Tab-separated table of C-alpha atoms in Angstrom:
chain	number	residue	atom	x	y	z
A	1	MET	CA	69.038	93.734	102.285
A	2	ALA	CA	71.628	93.944	99.528
A	3	LYS	CA	72.755	90.794	97.730
A	4	THR	CA	75.900	90.250	95.697
A	5	GLU	CA	76.604	87.205	93.577
A	6	ILE	CA	80.064	86.374	92.275
A	7	HIS	CA	81.049	83.122	90.532
A	8	GLY	CA	77.884	81.386	91.752
A	9	TYR	CA	78.432	82.340	95.388
A	10	CYS	CA	75.908	84.531	97.110
A	11	VAL	CA	76.740	86.976	99.906
A	12	MET	CA	73.980	88.835	101.736
A	13	TRP	CA	74.524	92.297	103.199
A	14	LYS	CA	72.016	93.889	105.554
A	15	LYS	CA	72.792	97.589	105.129
A	16	GLU	CA	73.741	99.856	102.298
A	17	ASP	CA	77.251	101.254	102.327
A	18	ALA	CA	77.738	104.292	104.585
A	19	TYR	CA	80.455	105.651	102.314
A	20	ASP	CA	79.069	108.289	99.968
A	21	PRO	CA	81.317	109.274	97.056
A	22	ALA	CA	79.102	112.327	96.525
A	23	ARG	CA	80.694	113.773	99.676
A	24	GLY	CA	83.887	114.175	97.649
A	25	LEU	CA	85.845	111.434	99.436
A	26	GLU	CA	87.906	109.302	97.064
A	27	LEU	CA	88.034	106.148	99.201
A	28	THR	CA	89.779	103.277	97.424
A	29	ILE	CA	90.789	99.807	98.563
A	30	ARG	CA	94.179	98.487	97.472
A	31	SER	CA	96.652	95.782	98.406
A	32	LEU	CA	99.271	97.019	100.833
A	33	VAL	CA	103.015	96.437	100.564
A	34	PRO	CA	105.744	96.471	103.239
A	35	GLY	CA	106.470	100.106	102.320
A	36	ASP	CA	103.027	101.010	103.724
A	37	LEU	CA	104.010	99.787	107.202
A	38	PRO	CA	104.865	103.215	108.694
A	39	GLN	CA	101.272	104.382	108.085
A	40	VAL	CA	99.842	101.026	109.223
A	41	LEU	CA	101.878	101.094	112.446
A	42	GLU	CA	100.831	104.666	113.183
A	43	ILE	CA	97.133	103.786	112.828
A	44	GLU	CA	97.650	100.615	114.883
A	45	ARG	CA	99.275	102.596	117.726
A	46	LEU	CA	96.562	105.256	117.685
A	47	ALA	CA	93.738	102.722	117.684
A	48	TYR	CA	94.803	99.922	120.023
A	49	SER	CA	96.081	99.718	123.580
A	50	TYR	CA	97.925	96.506	122.629
A	51	PRO	CA	99.091	97.087	119.032
A	52	TRP	CA	100.688	94.527	116.756
A	53	SER	CA	104.436	94.901	116.261
A	54	GLU	CA	106.144	95.646	112.966
A	55	ALA	CA	107.435	92.045	112.955
A	56	VAL	CA	103.878	90.676	113.156
A	57	PHE	CA	102.769	92.844	110.234
A	58	LEU	CA	105.834	91.908	108.179
A	59	ASP	CA	104.961	88.251	108.733
A	60	CYS	CA	101.591	88.907	107.027
A	61	PHE	CA	103.152	89.579	103.612
A	62	LYS	CA	103.072	85.889	102.677
A	63	PRO	CA	101.084	84.010	100.017
A	64	ASP	CA	98.296	82.815	102.347
A	65	TYR	CA	97.643	86.336	103.662
A	66	ARG	CA	95.912	89.363	102.165
A	67	VAL	CA	96.620	92.887	103.453
A	68	TRP	CA	94.356	95.647	102.131
A	69	GLY	CA	94.208	99.339	102.832
A	70	ALA	CA	91.414	101.888	102.640
A	71	CYS	CA	92.932	105.055	101.212
A	72	LEU	CA	91.820	108.625	100.691
A	73	GLY	CA	94.180	109.743	97.980
A	74	ASP	CA	97.652	108.845	99.243
A	75	ASP	CA	96.565	108.662	102.887
A	76	LEU	CA	95.897	105.300	104.488
A	77	VAL	CA	92.838	105.535	106.772
A	78	GLY	CA	92.347	101.847	107.568
A	79	TYR	CA	93.465	98.328	106.799
A	80	ALA	CA	92.448	94.698	106.984
A	81	VAL	CA	94.610	91.597	107.352
A	82	VAL	CA	93.226	88.157	106.506
A	83	THR	CA	94.687	84.702	106.150
A	84	HIS	CA	93.402	81.789	104.099
A	85	ILE	CA	93.291	78.344	105.668
A	86	LEU	CA	91.954	75.703	103.289
A	87	ASP	CA	88.531	77.095	102.218
A	88	GLU	CA	88.180	79.582	105.082
A	89	VAL	CA	89.181	83.203	105.475
A	90	HIS	CA	90.164	84.405	108.944
A	91	LEU	CA	89.995	88.155	109.530
A	92	LEU	CA	92.949	88.813	111.825
A	93	ASN	CA	92.936	92.595	112.074
A	94	LEU	CA	90.662	95.347	110.827
A	95	CYS	CA	91.475	98.862	111.955
A	96	VAL	CA	90.369	102.372	110.989
A	97	HIS	CA	92.199	105.536	112.010
A	98	PRO	CA	90.288	107.046	114.981
A	99	GLY	CA	89.786	110.289	113.043
A	100	TRP	CA	88.085	108.457	110.171
A	101	ARG	CA	85.744	106.157	112.067
A	102	GLY	CA	82.096	106.409	111.156
A	103	HIS	CA	82.761	107.337	107.509
A	104	GLY	CA	82.373	103.841	106.017
A	105	ALA	CA	86.019	102.769	105.670
A	106	GLY	CA	85.548	99.753	107.950
A	107	ARG	CA	82.405	98.678	106.110
A	108	ARG	CA	84.172	99.074	102.749
A	109	LEU	CA	87.074	96.916	103.962
A	110	VAL	CA	84.671	94.218	105.207
A	111	ARG	CA	82.780	94.226	101.924
A	112	HIS	CA	86.018	94.086	99.969
A	113	LEU	CA	87.294	91.078	101.911
A	114	LEU	CA	83.917	89.348	101.486
A	115	ALA	CA	83.924	89.961	97.730
A	116	GLU	CA	87.492	88.671	97.494
A	117	ALA	CA	86.611	85.605	99.577
A	118	VAL	CA	83.742	84.849	97.205
A	119	ARG	CA	85.950	85.464	94.167
A	120	GLU	CA	88.538	83.034	95.575
A	121	GLU	CA	85.753	80.482	96.231
A	122	MET	CA	86.126	80.419	100.005
A	123	ASN	CA	83.289	78.920	102.041
A	124	GLN	CA	83.417	80.868	105.294
A	125	VAL	CA	84.834	83.993	106.933
A	126	LEU	CA	85.754	83.828	110.633
A	127	LEU	CA	86.822	86.551	113.044
A	128	GLU	CA	87.243	87.371	116.720
A	129	VAL	CA	86.182	90.663	118.264
A	130	ARG	CA	86.501	91.948	121.830
A	131	LEU	CA	83.277	91.584	123.814
A	132	SER	CA	83.598	95.264	124.726
A	133	ASN	CA	83.869	96.402	121.083
A	134	LYS	CA	80.202	97.126	120.446
A	135	VAL	CA	80.823	99.218	117.313
A	136	ALA	CA	82.768	96.463	115.537
A	137	THR	CA	80.287	93.806	116.675
A	138	ARG	CA	77.416	95.867	115.244
A	139	LEU	CA	79.296	96.317	111.940
A	140	TYR	CA	79.920	92.592	111.601
A	141	ARG	CA	76.320	91.707	112.516
A	142	ASN	CA	75.019	94.254	110.009
A	143	GLU	CA	77.159	92.576	107.347
A	144	GLY	CA	75.648	89.157	108.125
A	145	PHE	CA	78.099	87.637	110.612
A	146	GLU	CA	76.694	85.545	113.448
A	147	GLU	CA	78.236	84.732	116.802
A	148	ILE	CA	79.280	81.085	116.943
A	149	GLY	CA	81.202	81.022	120.214
A	150	ARG	CA	83.533	82.729	122.674
A	151	ARG	CA	87.257	82.523	123.397
A	152	PRO	CA	87.884	83.159	127.119
A	153	GLY	CA	90.824	85.420	127.944
A	154	TYR	CA	91.727	85.955	124.290
A	155	TYR	CA	92.709	89.646	124.320
A	156	PRO	CA	95.048	91.456	126.729
A	157	ALA	CA	93.246	94.139	128.731
A	158	ALA	CA	94.073	96.660	131.448
A	159	SER	CA	92.352	94.420	133.997
A	160	GLY	CA	93.973	91.197	132.783
A	161	TRP	CA	92.349	89.464	129.809
A	162	GLU	CA	89.149	89.983	127.855
A	163	ASP	CA	87.001	87.383	126.119
A	164	ALA	CA	86.524	87.351	122.363
A	165	ARG	CA	83.284	86.873	120.482
A	166	VAL	CA	83.859	84.429	117.583
A	167	MET	CA	81.794	85.309	114.534
A	168	SER	CA	81.259	83.581	111.209
A	169	LEU	CA	79.723	84.294	107.843
A	170	LEU	CA	78.999	81.372	105.557
A	171	LEU	CA	79.391	82.060	101.855
A	172	HIS	CA	76.752	79.886	100.173
A	173	THR	CA	76.789	78.466	96.673
């Protein structure tokens, strides 16, 4: 288990990063700007049956939100959107281009948002994930998140509505 300490806060991670810079991939994490929206919207449409609209993304460029991208050179391969509410971070959207899944971009985004949450002295990270999304659930569990509840009928689905698994990671001092 890997452990990172920043400003007196301790975050535990269960697995080493899958991203290997020796493979020649120059994956970087950076803050996104509204000009990145065409790439974000393209990934969103490719990845989700019920994608967020441009208006929803534009609304996330406010002071209490953070929008980060995982980039290979100039190409955006994934992104994360979080909001801060008091001393909590809520992960609203994490998405990786279908062609880049399994290469560590999602894990890098999660670890980046955790490090930033610790740096900003937040106490907890919360998220919802579809019950059917086993890959994302496994990623979050491997990074230390625990299920704390369910939200019935939270996500639109082809057959009506799907429940969400609510997960949390406490950032301890």
